[in-house]
PDB file of C-alpha atoms and ligand atoms in Angstrom:
ATOM      1  CA  MET A 205     -26.516  -7.139  53.872  1.00 67.00           C
ATOM      2  CA  GLN A 206     -24.035  -9.977  53.909  1.00 79.00           C
ATOM      3  CA  TYR A 207     -23.919 -12.155  51.113  1.00 82.00           C
ATOM      4  CA  SER A 208     -22.388 -15.832  51.054  1.00 84.00           C
ATOM      5  CA  MET A 209     -19.421 -16.459  48.903  1.00 83.00           C
ATOM      6  CA  LYS A 210     -21.247 -18.956  46.474  1.00 86.00           C
ATOM      7  CA  TYR A 211     -23.589 -16.041  45.575  1.00 83.00           C
ATOM      8  CA  ILE A 212     -20.528 -13.533  44.978  1.00 84.00           C
ATOM      9  CA  PHE A 213     -18.815 -16.109  42.817  1.00 84.00           C
ATOM     10  CA  GLY A 214     -22.129 -17.204  40.946  1.00 86.00           C
ATOM     11  CA  PHE A 215     -23.088 -13.438  40.365  1.00 82.00           C
ATOM     12  CA  ALA A 216     -19.540 -12.654  39.056  1.00 86.00           C
ATOM     13  CA  ALA A 217     -19.751 -15.905  36.511  1.00 86.00           C
ATOM     14  CA  ALA A 218     -23.292 -14.634  35.528  1.00 87.00           C
ATOM     15  CA  LEU A 219     -21.802 -11.361  34.607  1.00 84.00           C
ATOM     16  CA  CYS A 220     -18.926 -12.621  33.085  1.00 78.00           C
ATOM     17  CA  PHE A 221     -21.093 -14.880  30.917  1.00 85.00           C
ATOM     18  CA  VAL A 222     -23.121 -11.666  29.754  1.00 86.00           C
ATOM     19  CA  CYS A 223     -20.892  -9.508  29.029  1.00 75.00           C
ATOM     20  CA  SER A 224     -18.876 -12.128  26.894  1.00 85.00           C
ATOM     21  CA  ILE A 225     -22.290 -12.663  25.049  1.00 81.00           C
ATOM     22  CA  LEU A 226     -22.393  -8.899  24.391  1.00 84.00           C
ATOM     23  CA  ILE A 227     -18.798  -8.406  23.194  1.00 79.00           C
ATOM     24  CA  SER A 228     -18.897 -11.619  20.879  1.00 81.00           C
ATOM     25  CA  SER A 229     -22.127 -10.161  19.458  1.00 78.00           C
ATOM     26  CA  ALA A 230     -21.140  -6.551  18.907  1.00 78.00           C
ATOM     27  CA  ASN A 231     -17.849  -8.472  17.383  1.00 76.00           C
ATOM     28  CA  VAL A 232     -19.737 -10.286  14.536  1.00 75.00           C
ATOM     29  CA  GLY A 233     -22.224  -7.768  14.304  1.00 77.00           C
ATOM     30  CA  LEU A 234     -19.733  -5.124  13.199  1.00 76.00           C
ATOM     31  CA  ARG A 235     -17.640  -7.368  11.047  1.00 79.00           C
ATOM     32  CA  GLU A 236     -19.264  -6.801   7.809  1.00 79.00           C
ATOM     33  CA  ARG A 237     -18.899  -2.857   8.492  1.00 81.00           C
ATOM     34  CA  GLN A 238     -15.237  -3.658   9.193  1.00 81.00           C
ATOM     35  CA  GLU A 239     -14.664  -4.939   6.362  1.00 80.00           C
ATOM     36  CA  ILE A 240     -16.540  -2.404   4.134  1.00 83.00           C
ATOM     37  CA  ASN A 241     -14.341   0.182   6.149  1.00 85.00           C
ATOM     38  CA  LYS A 242     -11.252  -1.781   5.326  1.00 85.00           C
ATOM     39  CA  LYS A 243     -11.518  -1.895   1.773  1.00 87.00           C
ATOM     40  CA  LEU A 244     -12.940   1.685   1.849  1.00 90.00           C
ATOM     41  CA  ASP A 245      -9.653   2.874   3.322  1.00 91.00           C
ATOM     42  CA  LYS A 246      -7.431   0.844   0.807  1.00 92.00           C
ATOM     43  CA  GLN A 247      -9.492   2.626  -1.831  1.00 94.00           C
ATOM     44  CA  LYS A 248      -8.532   6.040  -0.517  1.00 95.00           C
ATOM     45  CA  SER A 249      -4.846   5.048  -0.121  1.00 95.00           C
ATOM     46  CA  VAL A 250      -4.804   3.822  -3.909  1.00 97.00           C
ATOM     47  CA  LEU A 251      -6.372   7.305  -4.534  1.00 97.00           C
ATOM     48  CA  GLN A 252      -4.066   9.349  -2.834  1.00 96.00           C
ATOM     49  CA  ALA A 253      -1.115   7.268  -4.448  1.00 97.00           C
ATOM     50  CA  ALA A 254      -2.453   8.577  -7.870  1.00 97.00           C
ATOM     51  CA  TRP A 255      -2.868  12.013  -6.760  1.00 96.00           C
ATOM     52  CA  LEU A 256      -6.681  11.888  -7.466  1.00 96.00           C
ATOM     53  CA  VAL A 257      -7.317  12.674  -3.617  1.00 95.00           C
ATOM     54  CA  LYS A 258      -5.114  15.213  -2.315  1.00 90.00           C
ATOM     55  CA  PRO A 259      -3.506  14.824   1.214  1.00 82.00           C
ATOM     56  CA  GLY A 260      -5.930  16.039   3.740  1.00 83.00           C
ATOM     57  CA  GLU A 261      -8.978  16.062   1.339  1.00 89.00           C
ATOM     58  CA  LYS A 262     -11.838  14.661   2.877  1.00 89.00           C
ATOM     59  CA  ILE A 263     -14.027  12.043   0.697  1.00 92.00           C
ATOM     60  CA  ASP A 264     -16.819  10.146   1.638  1.00 92.00           C
ATOM     61  CA  ARG A 265     -17.804   6.586   0.714  1.00 93.00           C
ATOM     62  CA  ALA A 266     -19.706   8.083  -2.587  1.00 95.00           C
ATOM     63  CA  ARG A 267     -16.962   9.964  -3.933  1.00 95.00           C
ATOM     64  CA  VAL A 268     -14.659   7.100  -3.471  1.00 95.00           C
ATOM     65  CA  GLU A 269     -16.995   4.725  -5.421  1.00 94.00           C
ATOM     66  CA  GLU A 270     -17.601   7.222  -8.108  1.00 96.00           C
ATOM     67  CA  LEU A 271     -13.698   7.781  -8.408  1.00 96.00           C
ATOM     68  CA  PHE A 272     -13.106   4.162  -8.223  1.00 95.00           C
ATOM     69  CA  LYS A 273     -15.290   3.727 -11.856  1.00 96.00           C
ATOM     70  CA  ASN A 274     -12.159   4.591 -13.260  1.00 96.00           C
ATOM     71  CA  VAL A 275     -10.177   2.239 -11.404  1.00 97.00           C
ATOM     72  CA  ARG A 276      -9.498  -1.002 -12.696  1.00 97.00           C
ATOM     73  CA  PRO A 277      -8.424  -3.738 -10.350  1.00 97.00           C
ATOM     74  CA  ARG A 278      -6.000  -6.551 -11.889  1.00 97.00           C
ATOM     75  CA  VAL A 279      -4.468  -9.811 -10.478  1.00 97.00           C
ATOM     76  CA  VAL A 280      -0.964 -10.365 -11.522  1.00 97.00           C
ATOM     77  CA  ASP A 281       1.300 -13.265 -11.567  1.00 96.00           C
ATOM     78  CA  LEU A 282       4.365 -11.585 -10.131  1.00 95.00           C
ATOM     79  CA  ALA A 283       6.814 -14.372 -11.611  1.00 94.00           C
ATOM     80  CA  THR A 284       5.702 -14.004 -15.244  1.00 95.00           C
ATOM     81  CA  GLY A 285       4.451 -10.428 -14.845  1.00 96.00           C
ATOM     82  CA  LYS A 286       0.872 -11.630 -16.505  1.00 95.00           C
ATOM     83  CA  VAL A 287      -2.136 -10.314 -15.886  1.00 96.00           C
ATOM     84  CA  LEU A 288      -4.602 -13.481 -14.922  1.00 96.00           C
ATOM     85  CA  GLU A 289      -7.659 -12.245 -16.581  1.00 94.00           C
ATOM     86  CA  GLU A 290      -9.508 -15.285 -15.215  1.00 95.00           C
ATOM     87  CA  VAL A 291      -9.369 -14.339 -11.903  1.00 95.00           C
ATOM     88  CA  ASP A 292     -11.936 -12.029 -10.569  1.00 95.00           C
ATOM     89  CA  ALA A 293      -9.972  -9.000  -9.085  1.00 96.00           C
ATOM     90  CA  GLU A 294     -12.582  -7.293  -7.391  1.00 91.00           C
ATOM     91  CA  ALA A 295     -13.156 -10.742  -5.217  1.00 92.00           C
ATOM     92  CA  PHE A 296      -9.464 -11.607  -5.179  1.00 94.00           C
ATOM     93  CA  ASP A 297      -8.238 -11.899  -1.514  1.00 90.00           C
ATOM     94  CA  GLU A 298      -4.947 -10.868  -1.510  1.00 86.00           C
ATOM     95  CA  GLU A 299      -4.458 -12.151   2.315  1.00 86.00           C
ATOM     96  CA  LYS A 300      -5.340 -15.426   1.215  1.00 89.00           C
ATOM     97  CA  ALA A 301      -3.134 -15.930  -1.878  1.00 90.00           C
ATOM     98  CA  PRO A 302      -0.193 -18.418  -1.883  1.00 91.00           C
ATOM     99  CA  GLU A 303       3.218 -17.108  -0.483  1.00 94.00           C
ATOM    100  CA  ILE A 304       6.575 -18.482  -1.432  1.00 95.00           C
ATOM    101  CA  PRO A 305       9.904 -17.218   0.197  1.00 96.00           C
ATOM    102  CA  ALA A 306      11.144 -14.148  -1.108  1.00 96.00           C
ATOM    103  CA  PRO A 307      14.742 -13.689  -2.824  1.00 95.00           C
ATOM    104  CA  VAL A 308      17.549 -12.266  -0.780  1.00 95.00           C
ATOM    105  CA  ASN A 309      16.767  -8.500  -0.493  1.00 96.00           C
ATOM    106  CA  ASN A 310      17.627  -5.598   1.702  1.00 96.00           C
ATOM    107  CA  ALA A 311      13.704  -4.613   2.045  1.00 97.00           C
ATOM    108  CA  GLY A 312      13.556  -7.079   4.997  1.00 97.00           C
ATOM    109  CA  ILE A 313      11.002  -9.163   2.861  1.00 97.00           C
ATOM    110  CA  ARG A 314      10.655 -12.688   4.076  1.00 96.00           C
ATOM    111  CA  GLU A 315       7.628 -14.019   1.557  1.00 95.00           C
ATOM    112  CA  ILE A 316       5.879 -12.665  -1.027  1.00 96.00           C
ATOM    113  CA  LYS A 317       2.462 -13.619  -2.645  1.00 95.00           C
ATOM    114  CA  GLU A 318       2.642 -15.470  -6.015  1.00 94.00           C
ATOM    115  CA  GLN A 319      -0.379 -12.874  -7.305  1.00 96.00           C
ATOM    116  CA  VAL A 320      -0.853  -9.577  -6.479  1.00 97.00           C
ATOM    117  CA  LYS A 321      -3.640  -6.902  -6.748  1.00 97.00           C
ATOM    118  CA  ILE A 322      -2.573  -4.055  -8.641  1.00 98.00           C
ATOM    119  CA  TYR A 323      -5.015  -0.911  -9.871  1.00 98.00           C
ATOM    120  CA  GLU A 324      -5.045   0.503 -13.386  1.00 98.00           C
ATOM    121  CA  ILE A 325      -6.175   3.865 -13.248  1.00 98.00           C
ATOM    122  CA  MET A 326      -8.401   4.281 -16.348  1.00 97.00           C
ATOM    123  CA  ASP A 327      -8.735   7.114 -18.822  1.00 95.00           C
ATOM    124  CA  GLY A 328     -11.702   5.696 -21.166  1.00 94.00           C
ATOM    125  CA  ASP A 329     -10.241   2.795 -22.140  1.00 92.00           C
ATOM    126  CA  LYS A 330      -6.381   3.404 -21.824  1.00 95.00           C
ATOM    127  CA  VAL A 331      -4.465   2.683 -19.025  1.00 96.00           C
ATOM    128  CA  SER A 332      -3.209   6.402 -17.757  1.00 97.00           C
ATOM    129  CA  MET A 333      -1.682   5.227 -14.590  1.00 98.00           C
ATOM    130  CA  PHE A 334      -0.848   1.869 -12.222  1.00 98.00           C
ATOM    131  CA  VAL A 335      -0.904   1.694  -8.845  1.00 98.00           C
ATOM    132  CA  LEU A 336       1.325  -1.064  -7.343  1.00 98.00           C
ATOM    133  CA  PRO A 337       1.330  -2.170  -3.688  1.00 98.00           C
ATOM    134  CA  ILE A 338       4.710  -1.879  -1.909  1.00 98.00           C
ATOM    135  CA  VAL A 339       5.843  -3.294   1.639  1.00 97.00           C
ATOM    136  CA  GLY A 340       9.323  -3.192   3.436  1.00 98.00           C
ATOM    137  CA  LYS A 341      10.774  -2.714   6.320  1.00 98.00           C
ATOM    138  CA  GLY A 342      11.147   0.801   7.914  1.00 98.00           C
ATOM    139  CA  LEU A 343      13.130   1.365  10.958  1.00 98.00           C
ATOM    140  CA  TRP A 344      10.749  -0.059  13.613  1.00 98.00           C
ATOM    141  CA  SER A 345       7.890  -1.240  11.431  1.00 98.00           C
ATOM    142  CA  THR A 346       6.667  -3.116   8.262  1.00 97.00           C
ATOM    143  CA  MET A 347       5.504  -0.251   6.003  1.00 98.00           C
ATOM    144  CA  HIS A 348       2.695  -0.934   3.305  1.00 97.00           C
ATOM    145  CA  GLY A 349       1.890   1.582   0.953  1.00 97.00           C
ATOM    146  CA  PHE A 350       0.882   1.944  -2.854  1.00 98.00           C
ATOM    147  CA  LEU A 351       3.252   3.402  -5.772  1.00 98.00           C
ATOM    148  CA  ALA A 352       1.678   5.106  -8.886  1.00 98.00           C
ATOM    149  CA  LEU A 353       3.403   4.970 -11.964  1.00 98.00           C
ATOM    150  CA  ASP A 354       2.687   6.515 -15.332  1.00 98.00           C
ATOM    151  CA  ALA A 355       1.671   4.576 -18.298  1.00 97.00           C
ATOM    152  CA  ASP A 356       4.928   5.061 -19.336  1.00 96.00           C
ATOM    153  CA  THR A 357       6.291   2.741 -16.562  1.00 97.00           C
ATOM    154  CA  ARG A 358       9.024   5.185 -15.516  1.00 98.00           C
ATOM    155  CA  THR A 359       7.237   8.310 -14.184  1.00 98.00           C
ATOM    156  CA  ILE A 360       6.242   8.372 -10.577  1.00 98.00           C
ATOM    157  CA  ARG A 361       2.737   9.726  -9.836  1.00 98.00           C
ATOM    158  CA  GLY A 362       2.920   9.714  -6.358  1.00 98.00           C
ATOM    159  CA  LEU A 363       3.569   7.676  -3.312  1.00 98.00           C
ATOM    160  CA  THR A 364       1.586   6.796  -0.069  1.00 97.00           C
ATOM    161  CA  TYR A 365       1.647   4.679   3.078  1.00 97.00           C
ATOM    162  CA  TYR A 366      -1.471   3.420   4.909  1.00 95.00           C
ATOM    163  CA  ASP A 367       0.156   1.359   7.622  1.00 95.00           C
ATOM    164  CA  GLN A 368       3.404   2.119   9.189  1.00 97.00           C
ATOM    165  CA  ALA A 369       4.695   2.874  12.707  1.00 98.00           C
ATOM    166  CA  GLU A 370       7.919   4.597  12.437  1.00 98.00           C
ATOM    167  CA  THR A 371       8.452   7.466  14.883  1.00 98.00           C
ATOM    168  CA  PRO A 372       6.159  10.472  14.585  1.00 98.00           C
ATOM    169  CA  GLY A 373       8.042  13.467  13.474  1.00 97.00           C
ATOM    170  CA  LEU A 374      11.373  11.279  12.212  1.00 98.00           C
ATOM    171  CA  GLY A 375      10.465   7.897   9.722  1.00 98.00           C
ATOM    172  CA  GLY A 376       6.760   8.806  10.191  1.00 98.00           C
ATOM    173  CA  GLU A 377       7.089  12.017   8.136  1.00 98.00           C
ATOM    174  CA  VAL A 378       6.780   9.671   5.151  1.00 98.00           C
ATOM    175  CA  VAL A 379       3.005  10.611   5.527  1.00 96.00           C
ATOM    176  CA  ASN A 380       3.953  14.488   5.572  1.00 96.00           C
ATOM    177  CA  PRO A 381       1.973  15.699   2.601  1.00 96.00           C
ATOM    178  CA  LYS A 382       5.037  18.308   1.853  1.00 96.00           C
ATOM    179  CA  TRP A 383       7.401  14.948   1.405  1.00 97.00           C
ATOM    180  CA  LYS A 384       4.573  13.151  -0.335  1.00 97.00           C
ATOM    181  CA  ALA A 385       4.437  16.491  -2.916  1.00 96.00           C
ATOM    182  CA  LEU A 386       8.258  15.594  -3.724  1.00 97.00           C
ATOM    183  CA  TRP A 387       7.651  12.287  -5.780  1.00 98.00           C
ATOM    184  CA  PRO A 388       5.410  13.151  -8.444  1.00 98.00           C
ATOM    185  CA  GLY A 389       7.442  13.619 -11.631  1.00 98.00           C
ATOM    186  CA  ARG A 390      10.629  11.857 -10.208  1.00 98.00           C
ATOM    187  CA  LEU A 391      11.873   8.691 -12.640  1.00 98.00           C
ATOM    188  CA  ALA A 392      11.943   5.360 -11.423  1.00 98.00           C
ATOM    189  CA  TYR A 393      14.137   3.911 -13.926  1.00 98.00           C
ATOM    190  CA  ASP A 394      17.211   4.956 -15.723  1.00 97.00           C
ATOM    191  CA  ASP A 395      17.348   4.539 -19.501  1.00 96.00           C
ATOM    192  CA  SER A 396      18.270   1.037 -19.312  1.00 96.00           C
ATOM    193  CA  TRP A 397      15.694   0.152 -17.019  1.00 97.00           C
ATOM    194  CA  ASN A 398      17.690  -0.497 -14.057  1.00 97.00           C
ATOM    195  CA  VAL A 399      15.598   0.865 -10.869  1.00 98.00           C
ATOM    196  CA  LYS A 400      17.453   3.985  -9.870  1.00 98.00           C
ATOM    197  CA  ILE A 401      14.820   6.179  -7.761  1.00 98.00           C
ATOM    198  CA  ALA A 402      16.560   6.370  -4.273  1.00 98.00           C
ATOM    199  CA  VAL A 403      16.149   8.479  -1.335  1.00 98.00           C
ATOM    200  CA  ILE A 404      19.191  10.385  -0.473  1.00 97.00           C
ATOM    201  CA  LYS A 405      20.507  12.050   2.768  1.00 96.00           C
ATOM    202  CA  GLY A 406      19.567  15.763   2.651  1.00 95.00           C
ATOM    203  CA  PRO A 407      17.725  17.824  -0.104  1.00 96.00           C
ATOM    204  CA  ALA A 408      17.546  16.181  -3.734  1.00 96.00           C
ATOM    205  CA  GLY A 409      16.596  19.278  -5.578  1.00 95.00           C
ATOM    206  CA  SER A 410      13.395  19.681  -8.038  1.00 96.00           C
ATOM    207  CA  VAL A 411      12.529  17.150 -10.617  1.00 97.00           C
ATOM    208  CA  GLU A 412      14.563  18.905 -13.255  1.00 97.00           C
ATOM    209  CA  GLU A 413      17.392  18.755 -11.426  1.00 96.00           C
ATOM    210  CA  ASN A 414      17.592  15.337 -10.040  1.00 97.00           C
ATOM    211  CA  PRO A 415      14.897  13.008 -11.544  1.00 98.00           C
ATOM    212  CA  HIS A 416      16.239   9.947  -9.483  1.00 98.00           C
ATOM    213  CA  ALA A 417      16.364  11.385  -6.254  1.00 98.00           C
ATOM    214  CA  VAL A 418      14.188  12.520  -3.526  1.00 98.00           C
ATOM    215  CA  ASP A 419      15.036  14.254  -0.359  1.00 98.00           C
ATOM    216  CA  GLY A 420      15.890  12.153   3.051  1.00 97.00           C
ATOM    217  CA  LEU A 421      13.765  12.432   6.164  1.00 97.00           C
ATOM    218  CA  SER A 422      15.643  14.340   8.485  1.00 96.00           C
ATOM    219  CA  GLY A 423      17.100  12.640  11.530  1.00 96.00           C
ATOM    220  CA  ALA A 424      15.423   9.491   9.910  1.00 98.00           C
ATOM    221  CA  SER A 425      18.376   7.824   7.528  1.00 97.00           C
ATOM    222  CA  LEU A 426      17.217   4.536   8.458  1.00 98.00           C
ATOM    223  CA  THR A 427      13.357   5.030   7.544  1.00 98.00           C
ATOM    224  CA  SER A 428      14.533   6.692   4.234  1.00 98.00           C
ATOM    225  CA  ARG A 429      16.531   3.839   3.875  1.00 98.00           C
ATOM    226  CA  GLY A 430      13.965   1.364   4.062  1.00 98.00           C
ATOM    227  CA  VAL A 431      11.940   3.473   1.322  1.00 98.00           C
ATOM    228  CA  THR A 432      14.812   3.009  -1.311  1.00 98.00           C
ATOM    229  CA  ASN A 433      15.257  -0.553  -0.301  1.00 98.00           C
ATOM    230  CA  MET A 434      11.625  -1.398  -0.529  1.00 98.00           C
ATOM    231  CA  LEU A 435      11.207   0.529  -4.334  1.00 98.00           C
ATOM    232  CA  GLN A 436      14.267  -1.318  -5.376  1.00 98.00           C
ATOM    233  CA  PHE A 437      12.769  -4.568  -4.436  1.00 98.00           C
ATOM    234  CA  TRP A 438       9.355  -3.800  -6.171  1.00 98.00           C
ATOM    235  CA  LEU A 439      10.248  -2.224  -8.890  1.00 98.00           C
ATOM    236  CA  GLY A 440      13.052  -4.836  -9.902  1.00 98.00           C
ATOM    237  CA  GLU A 441      13.027  -8.343 -11.461  1.00 96.00           C
ATOM    238  CA  ASN A 442      11.410  -9.933  -8.600  1.00 96.00           C
ATOM    239  CA  GLY A 443       8.742  -7.037  -8.209  1.00 97.00           C
ATOM    240  CA  PHE A 444       6.969  -5.596 -10.853  1.00 98.00           C
ATOM    241  CA  ALA A 445       9.440  -5.290 -13.488  1.00 98.00           C
ATOM    242  CA  PRO A 446       8.048  -8.180 -15.518  1.00 97.00           C
ATOM    243  CA  PHE A 447       4.601  -6.880 -15.415  1.00 98.00           C
ATOM    244  CA  LEU A 448       6.081  -3.403 -16.570  1.00 98.00           C
ATOM    245  CA  LYS A 449       7.867  -4.685 -19.233  1.00 97.00           C
ATOM    246  CA  SER A 450       4.941  -6.882 -20.515  1.00 95.00           C
ATOM    247  CA  PHE A 451       2.957  -4.021 -20.523  1.00 96.00           C
ATOM    248  CA  ARG A 452       5.661  -2.000 -22.268  1.00 94.00           C
ATOM    249  CA  GLU A 453       5.979  -4.568 -25.063  1.00 92.00           C
ATOM    250  CA  SER A 454       1.917  -4.587 -25.352  1.00 88.00           C
ATOM    251  CA  GLY A 455       2.436  -1.437 -27.358  1.00 73.00           C
ATOM    252  CA  ARG A 456      -0.051   0.165 -24.748  1.00 70.00           C
ATOM    253  CA  ALA A 457       2.232   2.273 -22.609  1.00 64.00           C
TER     254      ALA A 457
HETATM  255  C1  FMN B 217      13.065   7.493  20.099  1.00 57.41           C
HETATM  256  C2  FMN B 217      13.984   7.619  18.676  1.00 57.41           C
HETATM  257  C3  FMN B 217      12.953   7.265  17.525  1.00 57.41           C
HETATM  258  C4  FMN B 217      13.829   6.970  16.130  1.00 57.41           C
HETATM  259  N1  FMN B 217      12.724   7.038  15.438  1.00 57.41           N
HETATM  260  C5  FMN B 217      13.075   6.989  14.073  1.00 57.41           C
HETATM  261  C6  FMN B 217      12.548   6.779  12.952  1.00 57.41           C
HETATM  262  O1  FMN B 217      11.417   6.221  12.966  1.00 57.41           O
HETATM  263  N2  FMN B 217      13.471   6.388  11.685  1.00 57.41           N
HETATM  264  C7  FMN B 217      14.600   6.609  11.823  1.00 57.41           C
HETATM  265  O2  FMN B 217      15.075   6.248  10.533  1.00 57.41           O
HETATM  266  N3  FMN B 217      15.330   7.119  12.441  1.00 57.41           N
HETATM  267  C8  FMN B 217      14.805   7.332  14.123  1.00 57.41           C
HETATM  268  N4  FMN B 217      15.662   7.412  14.999  1.00 57.41           N
HETATM  269  C9  FMN B 217      17.262   7.866  14.600  1.00 57.41           C
HETATM  270  C10 FMN B 217      17.805   6.426  14.441  1.00 57.41           C
HETATM  271  O3  FMN B 217      18.114   5.879  15.709  1.00 57.41           O
HETATM  272  C11 FMN B 217      19.116   7.015  13.818  1.00 57.41           C
HETATM  273  O4  FMN B 217      20.041   7.836  14.962  1.00 57.41           O
HETATM  274  C12 FMN B 217      19.008   8.151  12.629  1.00 57.41           C
HETATM  275  O5  FMN B 217      18.140   7.054  11.634  1.00 57.41           O
HETATM  276  C13 FMN B 217      19.943   8.892  11.860  1.00 57.41           C
HETATM  277  O6  FMN B 217      19.517   9.421  10.796  1.00 57.41           O
HETATM  278  P1  FMN B 217      20.786  10.489  10.213  1.00 57.41           P
HETATM  279  O7  FMN B 217      21.613   9.984   9.634  1.00 57.41           O
HETATM  280  O8  FMN B 217      19.597  11.180   9.280  1.00 57.41           O
HETATM  281  O9  FMN B 217      20.552  11.509  11.607  1.00 57.41           O
HETATM  282  C14 FMN B 217      14.885   7.533  16.203  1.00 57.41           C
HETATM  283  C15 FMN B 217      15.743   7.709  17.098  1.00 57.41           C
HETATM  284  C16 FMN B 217      15.117   8.017  18.750  1.00 57.41           C
HETATM  285  C17 FMN B 217      16.069   8.218  19.512  1.00 57.41           C
END
């Protein structure tokens, strides 16, 4: 059967129109579910950083929600270190928070948010841990993760990355459970509260032997350096140091 050019173009246009309607409806219809899943993923990462969920452990939404009953999100003003009690931290959308140019740094950070959402892991009415968001450049990618610090504000309880695109097997080993297991117990600061933790080249030894260092990722010195640089930034004066100091001075540490 022969079709006219008019028919062929008309048919193609109608097909494109129908498909675009279907795709747009699916996108709009699934947006809410995507938002829920995004939030759930972030909550899982917070729990993983704090080792409340072990690497590789599968947990469903109900379990995340149950564990999150002991997690209190807070919004912190980075410059002053003050917790903004008047801000509803549950509803706070960090992506919409105002940005300012970042001070000169080695972590490849150009802008920082003025207010940042952090998580307090509660033991009854006492804070047992903080989970702090960290971000910075690796070799190929901007790496997003969480650092869990004990309420003493010095002892690291865990480190996890939930978004990075380093090379699998090299820099991508930042997500290897064996490497992540090297972090708990290491010390972020020295006795004068200078940031001391660093990923070194080669093996660092045990927590007792070398509390301020973690094994470098083999064949991935640049990603390793990226991790050190972002921890230097986020634990420093332009990051969470004012907040952690203010917590210590409140006598709750
Ligand atoms: C294909 C390819 C991918 C690489 N990916 C990474 C990476 O993700 N992170 C990293 O630090 N180095 C990566 N490297 C290696 C770096 O170029 C560099 O050689 C390395 O960081 C030096 O580390 P080393 O001193 O531990 O050998 C990659 C190299 C190649 C050829």
